[in-house]
PDB file of C-alpha atoms in Angstrom:
ATOM      1  CA  MET A   1      12.995  63.489 -40.282  1.00  0.00           C
ATOM      2  CA  ARG A   2      13.207  60.168 -42.253  1.00  0.00           C
ATOM      3  CA  SER A   3      15.575  58.799 -39.590  1.00  0.00           C
ATOM      4  CA  THR A   4      13.067  59.351 -36.782  1.00  0.00           C
ATOM      5  CA  PRO A   5      11.174  56.123 -37.100  1.00  0.00           C
ATOM      6  CA  VAL A   6      14.489  54.198 -37.302  1.00  0.00           C
ATOM      7  CA  PHE A   7      15.758  55.994 -34.166  1.00  0.00           C
ATOM      8  CA  PHE A   8      12.460  55.189 -32.403  1.00  0.00           C
ATOM      9  CA  LEU A   9      12.679  51.594 -33.310  1.00  0.00           C
ATOM     10  CA  PHE A  10      16.241  51.325 -31.980  1.00  0.00           C
ATOM     11  CA  SER A  11      15.246  53.068 -28.827  1.00  0.00           C
ATOM     12  CA  ILE A  12      12.476  50.581 -28.296  1.00  0.00           C
ATOM     13  CA  LEU A  13      14.682  47.666 -28.905  1.00  0.00           C
ATOM     14  CA  PHE A  14      17.327  49.097 -26.573  1.00  0.00           C
ATOM     15  CA  CYS A  15      14.709  49.495 -23.735  1.00  0.00           C
ATOM     16  CA  VAL A  16      13.390  46.028 -24.348  1.00  0.00           C
ATOM     17  CA  ASN A  17      16.920  44.599 -24.117  1.00  0.00           C
ATOM     18  CA  ILE A  18      17.663  46.570 -20.857  1.00  0.00           C
ATOM     19  CA  PHE A  19      14.357  45.267 -19.398  1.00  0.00           C
ATOM     20  CA  ALA A  20      15.122  41.655 -20.416  1.00  0.00           C
ATOM     21  CA  GLN A  21      18.515  42.051 -18.749  1.00  0.00           C
ATOM     22  CA  ASN A  22      16.920  43.189 -15.507  1.00  0.00           C
ATOM     23  CA  GLU A  23      14.238  40.589 -15.539  1.00  0.00           C
ATOM     24  CA  LEU A  24      14.007  37.390 -13.450  1.00  0.00           C
ATOM     25  CA  PRO A  25      14.265  34.646 -14.515  1.00  0.00           C
ATOM     26  CA  ILE A  26      17.174  35.924 -16.697  1.00  0.00           C
ATOM     27  CA  ARG A  27      16.438  35.904 -20.435  1.00  0.00           C
ATOM     28  CA  ILE A  28      19.392  34.313 -21.968  1.00  0.00           C
ATOM     29  CA  ASP A  29      20.027  31.845 -24.845  1.00  0.00           C
ATOM     30  CA  ASN A  30      20.022  28.203 -23.589  1.00  0.00           C
ATOM     31  CA  ALA A  31      23.376  27.594 -25.305  1.00  0.00           C
ATOM     32  CA  LYS A  32      24.941  30.279 -23.059  1.00  0.00           C
ATOM     33  CA  ILE A  33      23.822  28.648 -19.792  1.00  0.00           C
ATOM     34  CA  LYS A  34      26.718  26.406 -18.829  1.00  0.00           C
ATOM     35  CA  PRO A  35      26.883  23.985 -15.856  1.00  0.00           C
ATOM     36  CA  LEU A  36      27.931  26.071 -12.855  1.00  0.00           C
ATOM     37  CA  GLN A  37      30.881  23.750 -12.046  1.00  0.00           C
ATOM     38  CA  LYS A  38      32.361  24.748 -15.493  1.00  0.00           C
ATOM     39  CA  LEU A  39      32.240  28.366 -14.483  1.00  0.00           C
ATOM     40  CA  LEU A  40      34.713  28.130 -11.682  1.00  0.00           C
ATOM     41  CA  ASP A  41      36.885  31.344 -11.927  1.00  0.00           C
ATOM     42  CA  SER A  42      40.418  31.154 -10.568  1.00  0.00           C
ATOM     43  CA  SER A  43      40.531  34.960 -10.015  1.00  0.00           C
ATOM     44  CA  LEU A  44      37.347  34.974  -7.952  1.00  0.00           C
ATOM     45  CA  GLN A  45      38.441  31.870  -6.130  1.00  0.00           C
ATOM     46  CA  THR A  46      41.735  33.332  -5.072  1.00  0.00           C
ATOM     47  CA  ASN A  47      40.128  36.564  -3.983  1.00  0.00           C
ATOM     48  CA  LEU A  48      37.455  34.731  -2.029  1.00  0.00           C
ATOM     49  CA  ARG A  49      39.891  32.444  -0.261  1.00  0.00           C
ATOM     50  CA  ASP A  50      42.274  35.247   0.541  1.00  0.00           C
ATOM     51  CA  GLU A  51      39.460  37.501   1.911  1.00  0.00           C
ATOM     52  CA  LEU A  52      38.102  34.656   4.160  1.00  0.00           C
ATOM     53  CA  ALA A  53      41.534  33.661   5.291  1.00  0.00           C
ATOM     54  CA  SER A  54      42.299  37.290   6.415  1.00  0.00           C
ATOM     55  CA  HIS A  55      39.704  36.847   9.154  1.00  0.00           C
ATOM     56  CA  PRO A  56      41.455  34.423  11.754  1.00  0.00           C
ATOM     57  CA  GLU A  57      38.152  33.146  13.130  1.00  0.00           C
ATOM     58  CA  TRP A  58      36.788  32.277   9.768  1.00  0.00           C
ATOM     59  CA  ASN A  59      39.991  30.801   8.621  1.00  0.00           C
ATOM     60  CA  ASP A  60      40.038  28.498  11.641  1.00  0.00           C
ATOM     61  CA  LEU A  61      36.553  27.379  10.942  1.00  0.00           C
ATOM     62  CA  ILE A  62      37.342  26.721   7.324  1.00  0.00           C
ATOM     63  CA  ILE A  63      40.321  24.589   8.158  1.00  0.00           C
ATOM     64  CA  GLN A  64      38.187  22.520  10.587  1.00  0.00           C
ATOM     65  CA  LYS A  65      35.574  22.250   7.877  1.00  0.00           C
ATOM     66  CA  LYS A  66      33.078  24.001  10.021  1.00  0.00           C
ATOM     67  CA  MET A  67      32.512  26.737   7.476  1.00  0.00           C
ATOM     68  CA  ALA A  68      31.738  26.616   3.848  1.00  0.00           C
ATOM     69  CA  VAL A  69      31.034  29.570   1.462  1.00  0.00           C
ATOM     70  CA  GLY A  70      29.820  29.660  -2.182  1.00  0.00           C
ATOM     71  CA  LEU A  71      29.676  32.715  -4.401  1.00  0.00           C
ATOM     72  CA  VAL A  72      28.234  33.236  -7.883  1.00  0.00           C
ATOM     73  CA  ASP A  73      28.783  36.547  -9.757  1.00  0.00           C
ATOM     74  CA  LEU A  74      25.862  37.266 -11.921  1.00  0.00           C
ATOM     75  CA  SER A  75      26.744  40.858 -12.875  1.00  0.00           C
ATOM     76  CA  ASN A  76      27.143  39.642 -16.503  1.00  0.00           C
ATOM     77  CA  PRO A  77      24.712  36.636 -17.132  1.00  0.00           C
ATOM     78  CA  GLU A  78      26.822  35.717 -20.161  1.00  0.00           C
ATOM     79  CA  GLN A  79      30.094  35.652 -18.140  1.00  0.00           C
ATOM     80  CA  VAL A  80      29.063  34.113 -14.850  1.00  0.00           C
ATOM     81  CA  ARG A  81      31.822  33.432 -12.307  1.00  0.00           C
ATOM     82  CA  PHE A  82      31.729  30.816  -9.507  1.00  0.00           C
ATOM     83  CA  ALA A  83      33.900  30.264  -6.430  1.00  0.00           C
ATOM     84  CA  ARG A  84      33.636  28.264  -3.287  1.00  0.00           C
ATOM     85  CA  VAL A  85      35.417  27.190  -0.212  1.00  0.00           C
ATOM     86  CA  ASN A  86      34.624  23.680   1.216  1.00  0.00           C
ATOM     87  CA  GLY A  87      32.224  23.573  -1.727  1.00  0.00           C
ATOM     88  CA  ASN A  88      31.428  19.863  -1.518  1.00  0.00           C
ATOM     89  CA  HIS A  89      31.501  19.498   2.254  1.00  0.00           C
ATOM     90  CA  MET A  90      28.087  18.502   3.387  1.00  0.00           C
ATOM     91  CA  MET A  91      26.869  19.871   6.682  1.00  0.00           C
ATOM     92  CA  TYR A  92      23.575  19.928   8.690  1.00  0.00           C
ATOM     93  CA  ALA A  93      21.689  22.915   7.321  1.00  0.00           C
ATOM     94  CA  ALA A  94      18.511  23.131   9.474  1.00  0.00           C
ATOM     95  CA  SER A  95      15.748  24.984   7.550  1.00  0.00           C
ATOM     96  CA  LEU A  96      17.750  26.003   4.517  1.00  0.00           C
ATOM     97  CA  PRO A  97      16.946  22.657   2.657  1.00  0.00           C
ATOM     98  CA  LYS A  98      13.275  23.670   2.665  1.00  0.00           C
ATOM     99  CA  ILE A  99      14.118  24.887  -0.870  1.00  0.00           C
ATOM    100  CA  ALA A 100      14.254  21.162  -1.722  1.00  0.00           C
ATOM    101  CA  ILE A 101      10.747  20.823  -0.564  1.00  0.00           C
ATOM    102  CA  LEU A 102       9.694  23.773  -2.660  1.00  0.00           C
ATOM    103  CA  LEU A 103      11.129  22.336  -5.810  1.00  0.00           C
ATOM    104  CA  ALA A 104       9.720  18.821  -5.147  1.00  0.00           C
ATOM    105  CA  ALA A 105       6.315  20.416  -4.656  1.00  0.00           C
ATOM    106  CA  MET A 106       6.578  22.514  -7.916  1.00  0.00           C
ATOM    107  CA  ASP A 107       7.699  19.362  -9.760  1.00  0.00           C
ATOM    108  CA  ALA A 108       4.672  17.424  -8.340  1.00  0.00           C
ATOM    109  CA  ILE A 109       2.222  20.210  -9.251  1.00  0.00           C
ATOM    110  CA  GLU A 110       3.591  20.467 -12.800  1.00  0.00           C
ATOM    111  CA  LYS A 111       3.147  16.735 -13.267  1.00  0.00           C
ATOM    112  CA  GLY A 112      -0.263  16.614 -11.735  1.00  0.00           C
ATOM    113  CA  GLU A 113       0.826  14.726  -8.714  1.00  0.00           C
ATOM    114  CA  LEU A 114      -0.076  17.448  -6.246  1.00  0.00           C
ATOM    115  CA  LYS A 115      -3.133  19.829  -6.561  1.00  0.00           C
ATOM    116  CA  GLU A 116      -2.149  23.525  -6.402  1.00  0.00           C
ATOM    117  CA  THR A 117      -4.720  24.565  -3.859  1.00  0.00           C
ATOM    118  CA  ALA A 118      -4.897  27.868  -1.917  1.00  0.00           C
ATOM    119  CA  GLU A 119      -3.699  26.069   1.147  1.00  0.00           C
ATOM    120  CA  VAL A 120      -0.689  24.507  -0.696  1.00  0.00           C
ATOM    121  CA  LYS A 121       0.324  28.018  -2.103  1.00  0.00           C
ATOM    122  CA  LYS A 122      -0.054  29.535   1.372  1.00  0.00           C
ATOM    123  CA  ASP A 123       2.065  26.792   2.975  1.00  0.00           C
ATOM    124  CA  MET A 124       4.817  27.120   0.389  1.00  0.00           C
ATOM    125  CA  ARG A 125       5.092  30.838   1.063  1.00  0.00           C
ATOM    126  CA  LEU A 126       5.009  30.335   4.883  1.00  0.00           C
ATOM    127  CA  MET A 127       7.623  27.535   4.569  1.00  0.00           C
ATOM    128  CA  ILE A 128      10.059  29.942   2.763  1.00  0.00           C
ATOM    129  CA  SER A 129       9.411  33.398   3.959  1.00  0.00           C
ATOM    130  CA  LYS A 130       8.875  32.680   7.652  1.00  0.00           C
ATOM    131  CA  SER A 131      10.451  29.199   7.724  1.00  0.00           C
ATOM    132  CA  ASP A 132       7.265  27.975   9.347  1.00  0.00           C
ATOM    133  CA  ASN A 133       7.895  24.424  10.575  1.00  0.00           C
ATOM    134  CA  ALA A 134       4.240  23.395  10.644  1.00  0.00           C
ATOM    135  CA  ALA A 135       3.788  24.519   7.011  1.00  0.00           C
ATOM    136  CA  SER A 136       7.014  22.738   5.963  1.00  0.00           C
ATOM    137  CA  THR A 137       5.878  19.488   7.654  1.00  0.00           C
ATOM    138  CA  ARG A 138       2.532  19.659   5.876  1.00  0.00           C
ATOM    139  CA  MET A 139       4.437  20.089   2.477  1.00  0.00           C
ATOM    140  CA  ILE A 140       6.677  17.098   3.331  1.00  0.00           C
ATOM    141  CA  ASP A 141       3.558  14.996   4.081  1.00  0.00           C
ATOM    142  CA  ARG A 142       1.924  16.084   0.840  1.00  0.00           C
ATOM    143  CA  VAL A 143       4.962  15.223  -1.393  1.00  0.00           C
ATOM    144  CA  GLY A 144       6.481  12.360   0.534  1.00  0.00           C
ATOM    145  CA  TYR A 145      10.136  11.405   1.156  1.00  0.00           C
ATOM    146  CA  GLU A 146      10.290   9.155  -2.027  1.00  0.00           C
ATOM    147  CA  LYS A 147       9.413  12.268  -4.183  1.00  0.00           C
ATOM    148  CA  LEU A 148      11.781  14.523  -2.306  1.00  0.00           C
ATOM    149  CA  GLU A 149      14.694  11.996  -2.854  1.00  0.00           C
ATOM    150  CA  SER A 150      13.796  11.339  -6.503  1.00  0.00           C
ATOM    151  CA  VAL A 151      13.782  15.017  -7.396  1.00  0.00           C
ATOM    152  CA  MET A 152      17.091  15.799  -5.546  1.00  0.00           C
ATOM    153  CA  THR A 153      18.725  12.780  -7.261  1.00  0.00           C
ATOM    154  CA  ASP A 154      17.154  13.315 -10.700  1.00  0.00           C
ATOM    155  CA  PRO A 155      20.005  13.618 -13.304  1.00  0.00           C
ATOM    156  CA  LYS A 156      18.166  16.783 -14.562  1.00  0.00           C
ATOM    157  CA  TYR A 157      19.127  18.460 -11.280  1.00  0.00           C
ATOM    158  CA  ALA A 158      21.607  16.136  -9.410  1.00  0.00           C
ATOM    159  CA  PHE A 159      21.256  18.221  -6.299  1.00  0.00           C
ATOM    160  CA  TYR A 160      22.289  15.249  -4.220  1.00  0.00           C
ATOM    161  CA  ASP A 161      25.097  13.213  -5.650  1.00  0.00           C
ATOM    162  CA  GLU A 162      26.995  10.638  -3.513  1.00  0.00           C
ATOM    163  CA  GLN A 163      30.026  10.901  -5.795  1.00  0.00           C
ATOM    164  CA  LYS A 164      30.250  14.635  -5.159  1.00  0.00           C
ATOM    165  CA  GLY A 165      29.901  14.710  -1.357  1.00  0.00           C
ATOM    166  CA  GLY A 166      26.082  14.629  -1.159  1.00  0.00           C
ATOM    167  CA  GLY A 167      24.119  17.953  -1.337  1.00  0.00           C
ATOM    168  CA  LEU A 168      20.524  18.936  -0.763  1.00  0.00           C
ATOM    169  CA  TRP A 169      18.506  16.590   1.303  1.00  0.00           C
ATOM    170  CA  VAL A 170      15.292  16.599   3.391  1.00  0.00           C
ATOM    171  CA  GLY A 171      14.714  13.245   5.301  1.00  0.00           C
ATOM    172  CA  LYS A 172      12.812  14.409   8.379  1.00  0.00           C
ATOM    173  CA  ARG A 173       9.767  16.359   9.204  1.00  0.00           C
ATOM    174  CA  TYR A 174      10.211  19.786  10.911  1.00  0.00           C
ATOM    175  CA  GLY A 175       8.636  19.285  14.306  1.00  0.00           C
ATOM    176  CA  GLY A 176       9.304  15.657  15.259  1.00  0.00           C
ATOM    177  CA  GLY A 177       7.357  12.504  14.774  1.00  0.00           C
ATOM    178  CA  GLY A 178       6.850  10.299  11.786  1.00  0.00           C
ATOM    179  CA  ASP A 179       9.225   8.157   9.795  1.00  0.00           C
ATOM    180  CA  THR A 180      12.588   9.435   8.590  1.00  0.00           C
ATOM    181  CA  ASN A 181      14.642   8.998   5.410  1.00  0.00           C
ATOM    182  CA  ARG A 182      18.164  10.293   6.226  1.00  0.00           C
ATOM    183  CA  GLU A 183      20.729  10.678   3.505  1.00  0.00           C
ATOM    184  CA  PRO A 184      23.215   7.803   3.062  1.00  0.00           C
ATOM    185  CA  LEU A 185      26.641   9.459   3.435  1.00  0.00           C
ATOM    186  CA  LYS A 186      26.428  11.110   6.848  1.00  0.00           C
ATOM    187  CA  ASN A 187      22.985  10.141   8.083  1.00  0.00           C
ATOM    188  CA  LEU A 188      21.886  13.753   8.127  1.00  0.00           C
ATOM    189  CA  SER A 189      18.188  14.608   8.222  1.00  0.00           C
ATOM    190  CA  HIS A 190      18.431  18.101   6.582  1.00  0.00           C
ATOM    191  CA  ALA A 191      21.633  18.585   4.624  1.00  0.00           C
ATOM    192  CA  ALA A 192      23.328  20.852   2.151  1.00  0.00           C
ATOM    193  CA  THR A 193      26.598  21.729   0.393  1.00  0.00           C
ATOM    194  CA  VAL A 194      27.250  25.282  -0.721  1.00  0.00           C
ATOM    195  CA  THR A 195      28.012  24.027  -4.243  1.00  0.00           C
ATOM    196  CA  GLN A 196      24.619  22.371  -4.696  1.00  0.00           C
ATOM    197  CA  VAL A 197      22.688  25.386  -3.146  1.00  0.00           C
ATOM    198  CA  CYS A 198      24.589  27.751  -5.482  1.00  0.00           C
ATOM    199  CA  ARG A 199      23.543  25.519  -8.378  1.00  0.00           C
ATOM    200  CA  TYR A 200      19.910  25.605  -7.166  1.00  0.00           C
ATOM    201  CA  TYR A 201      19.869  29.412  -7.173  1.00  0.00           C
ATOM    202  CA  TYR A 202      21.821  29.553 -10.531  1.00  0.00           C
ATOM    203  CA  LEU A 203      19.318  27.259 -12.293  1.00  0.00           C
ATOM    204  CA  LEU A 204      16.427  29.155 -10.595  1.00  0.00           C
ATOM    205  CA  ALA A 205      17.697  32.520 -11.711  1.00  0.00           C
ATOM    206  CA  ASN A 206      17.881  31.111 -15.337  1.00  0.00           C
ATOM    207  CA  GLY A 207      14.339  29.673 -15.211  1.00  0.00           C
ATOM    208  CA  LYS A 208      15.606  26.094 -15.226  1.00  0.00           C
ATOM    209  CA  LEU A 209      13.950  24.643 -12.189  1.00  0.00           C
ATOM    210  CA  VAL A 210      10.982  22.613 -13.542  1.00  0.00           C
ATOM    211  CA  ASN A 211      10.384  25.256 -16.318  1.00  0.00           C
ATOM    212  CA  GLN A 212      10.332  29.059 -16.817  1.00  0.00           C
ATOM    213  CA  LYS A 213       6.801  29.463 -15.403  1.00  0.00           C
ATOM    214  CA  ARG A 214       7.470  27.439 -12.198  1.00  0.00           C
ATOM    215  CA  SER A 215      10.851  29.076 -11.753  1.00  0.00           C
ATOM    216  CA  LYS A 216       9.135  32.498 -11.818  1.00  0.00           C
ATOM    217  CA  GLN A 217       6.597  31.171  -9.260  1.00  0.00           C
ATOM    218  CA  MET A 218       9.324  29.967  -7.080  1.00  0.00           C
ATOM    219  CA  LEU A 219      11.117  33.281  -7.252  1.00  0.00           C
ATOM    220  CA  ASP A 220       8.038  35.069  -6.258  1.00  0.00           C
ATOM    221  CA  ILE A 221       7.684  32.798  -3.125  1.00  0.00           C
ATOM    222  CA  MET A 222      11.291  33.288  -2.126  1.00  0.00           C
ATOM    223  CA  GLU A 223      11.315  37.061  -2.667  1.00  0.00           C
ATOM    224  CA  ASP A 224      10.899  39.594   0.221  1.00  0.00           C
ATOM    225  CA  PRO A 225      11.856  37.273   3.156  1.00  0.00           C
ATOM    226  CA  GLU A 226       9.999  38.049   6.345  1.00  0.00           C
ATOM    227  CA  LEU A 227      12.928  37.085   8.589  1.00  0.00           C
ATOM    228  CA  HIS A 228      15.458  39.931   8.658  1.00  0.00           C
ATOM    229  CA  HIS A 229      18.417  38.284  10.164  1.00  0.00           C
ATOM    230  CA  LYS A 230      21.806  37.086   8.872  1.00  0.00           C
ATOM    231  CA  PHE A 231      22.497  38.203   5.191  1.00  0.00           C
ATOM    232  CA  VAL A 232      19.245  40.193   5.075  1.00  0.00           C
ATOM    233  CA  ASN A 233      20.158  42.163   8.176  1.00  0.00           C
ATOM    234  CA  THR A 234      23.200  43.584   6.529  1.00  0.00           C
ATOM    235  CA  LEU A 235      21.650  43.949   3.000  1.00  0.00           C
ATOM    236  CA  ASP A 236      18.782  45.888   4.426  1.00  0.00           C
ATOM    237  CA  LYS A 237      21.281  48.508   5.468  1.00  0.00           C
ATOM    238  CA  ILE A 238      23.627  48.522   2.456  1.00  0.00           C
ATOM    239  CA  ALA A 239      21.311  47.682  -0.370  1.00  0.00           C
ATOM    240  CA  PRO A 240      17.758  48.590   0.746  1.00  0.00           C
ATOM    241  CA  ASN A 241      16.492  48.640  -2.821  1.00  0.00           C
ATOM    242  CA  ALA A 242      17.881  45.321  -3.940  1.00  0.00           C
ATOM    243  CA  ARG A 243      15.569  42.401  -4.576  1.00  0.00           C
ATOM    244  CA  LEU A 244      16.328  39.564  -2.217  1.00  0.00           C
ATOM    245  CA  PHE A 245      15.370  35.901  -2.662  1.00  0.00           C
ATOM    246  CA  ARG A 246      16.369  33.902   0.324  1.00  0.00           C
ATOM    247  CA  LYS A 247      16.185  30.824   2.553  1.00  0.00           C
ATOM    248  CA  SER A 248      18.155  30.418   5.891  1.00  0.00           C
ATOM    249  CA  GLY A 249      18.333  27.972   8.702  1.00  0.00           C
ATOM    250  CA  SER A 250      19.611  27.687  12.275  1.00  0.00           C
ATOM    251  CA  TRP A 251      19.636  24.904  14.904  1.00  0.00           C
ATOM    252  CA  ARG A 252      21.966  24.870  17.896  1.00  0.00           C
ATOM    253  CA  THR A 253      25.393  25.754  16.596  1.00  0.00           C
ATOM    254  CA  TYR A 254      24.441  25.214  12.963  1.00  0.00           C
ATOM    255  CA  HIS A 255      23.710  28.359  11.004  1.00  0.00           C
ATOM    256  CA  SER A 256      23.161  28.615   7.265  1.00  0.00           C
ATOM    257  CA  ASP A 257      21.973  31.195   4.820  1.00  0.00           C
ATOM    258  CA  SER A 258      21.475  31.419   1.014  1.00  0.00           C
ATOM    259  CA  ILE A 259      20.471  34.345  -1.018  1.00  0.00           C
ATOM    260  CA  LEU A 260      20.133  35.676  -4.534  1.00  0.00           C
ATOM    261  CA  VAL A 261      20.845  39.406  -4.473  1.00  0.00           C
ATOM    262  CA  TRP A 262      19.422  41.282  -7.502  1.00  0.00           C
ATOM    263  CA  GLY A 263      20.457  44.917  -7.206  1.00  0.00           C
ATOM    264  CA  GLU A 264      19.266  47.860  -9.379  1.00  0.00           C
ATOM    265  CA  ASP A 265      22.960  48.164 -10.354  1.00  0.00           C
ATOM    266  CA  SER A 266      23.995  45.041 -12.227  1.00  0.00           C
ATOM    267  CA  ASN A 267      27.385  45.024 -10.267  1.00  0.00           C
ATOM    268  CA  ARG A 268      25.335  43.963  -7.213  1.00  0.00           C
ATOM    269  CA  ARG A 269      23.847  40.764  -8.559  1.00  0.00           C
ATOM    270  CA  TYR A 270      25.046  37.616  -7.035  1.00  0.00           C
ATOM    271  CA  ILE A 271      24.327  34.376  -5.171  1.00  0.00           C
ATOM    272  CA  LEU A 272      25.861  33.921  -1.698  1.00  0.00           C
ATOM    273  CA  VAL A 273      25.586  30.732   0.393  1.00  0.00           C
ATOM    274  CA  ALA A 274      27.107  30.011   3.872  1.00  0.00           C
ATOM    275  CA  LEU A 275      27.069  26.987   6.102  1.00  0.00           C
ATOM    276  CA  ILE A 276      28.626  27.399   9.485  1.00  0.00           C
ATOM    277  CA  ASP A 277      28.871  25.139  12.614  1.00  0.00           C
ATOM    278  CA  ASP A 278      29.717  27.590  15.317  1.00  0.00           C
ATOM    279  CA  ALA A 279      27.829  29.360  18.203  1.00  0.00           C
ATOM    280  CA  ASN A 280      28.748  32.679  16.648  1.00  0.00           C
ATOM    281  CA  GLY A 281      27.450  31.581  13.255  1.00  0.00           C
ATOM    282  CA  GLU A 282      24.645  34.047  12.905  1.00  0.00           C
ATOM    283  CA  GLN A 283      26.906  37.041  13.489  1.00  0.00           C
ATOM    284  CA  ILE A 284      29.596  35.610  11.162  1.00  0.00           C
ATOM    285  CA  ILE A 285      27.009  35.333   8.339  1.00  0.00           C
ATOM    286  CA  ARG A 286      25.878  38.969   8.889  1.00  0.00           C
ATOM    287  CA  ASP A 287      29.524  40.096   8.701  1.00  0.00           C
ATOM    288  CA  LEU A 288      30.229  38.120   5.510  1.00  0.00           C
ATOM    289  CA  VAL A 289      28.224  40.352   3.185  1.00  0.00           C
ATOM    290  CA  LYS A 290      30.507  43.425   3.077  1.00  0.00           C
ATOM    291  CA  PRO A 291      33.754  41.308   2.480  1.00  0.00           C
ATOM    292  CA  ILE A 292      32.015  39.316  -0.200  1.00  0.00           C
ATOM    293  CA  GLU A 293      30.849  42.494  -2.011  1.00  0.00           C
ATOM    294  CA  LYS A 294      34.488  43.706  -1.745  1.00  0.00           C
ATOM    295  CA  VAL A 295      35.704  40.461  -3.432  1.00  0.00           C
ATOM    296  CA  LEU A 296      33.125  40.889  -6.183  1.00  0.00           C
ATOM    297  CA  LYS A 297      34.476  44.406  -6.945  1.00  0.00           C
ATOM    298  CA  LYS A 298      38.083  43.317  -7.247  1.00  0.00           C
ATOM    299  CA  PRO A 299      39.498  43.318 -10.836  1.00  0.00           C
ATOM    300  CA  VAL A 300      39.800  40.057 -12.630  1.00  0.00           C
ATOM    301  CA  LEU A 301      43.448  38.899 -12.463  1.00  0.00           C
TER     302      LEU A 301
END
């Protein structure tokens, strides 16, 4: 009988630990959060490249630098694995870079540069969940291009780095009109690389965008996307109970998607990003999910 309180205490600690592991942002010692670039995994990289190359259409696009894919395995937050193909190749990304507007707005709110009104909170949700262009333009006008650029190039984040192929950038309103502030490398108005978008989600999942509180708020805004195409279309079928945090984009032949998948089973926890310049891009993105999950299940070499 004397052991009962001890057993009860250990049971509570075990449950608390399991809850912490399932929580977002991830609760982990700061010392264990390494820069994503240092988590490149040769086994995952080989498996990803081989899987993509086994699809002739995808392989051709990769060779032409018209397709880029980034993958982060979060099944064990203390042993994260990263792989990418055409990782630093910047492409036009349509609405996907609206995540940059979200971060700049949260940074501005935290610093008292932008008031967190009901209208602002509503526009941030519309901008992400429905990719509403009018709401996105209102948010751009509120924060301004100078703020957007300063946050993307801030050494704290370095989401746009000219020495590493560019990255996340928003330099034009969604809907026409007004001044522009295109990025300097390719003169793109809305740009991304899969490496920088993977970094964005990785830092977000670990509560490192602005701070823990704002990261949680951003996750809440990005969860339960209201557009069910691309990655979400497939995940709705194969993982209906998984939590999905997502932003996509499409314009003409340019199709992009980015998602943090947080399944009930820790083996289905990952970040997936795809940028494609092809008329069939939307379908390719749908078709990517199952092969990617197959890659994640392969044993470490």
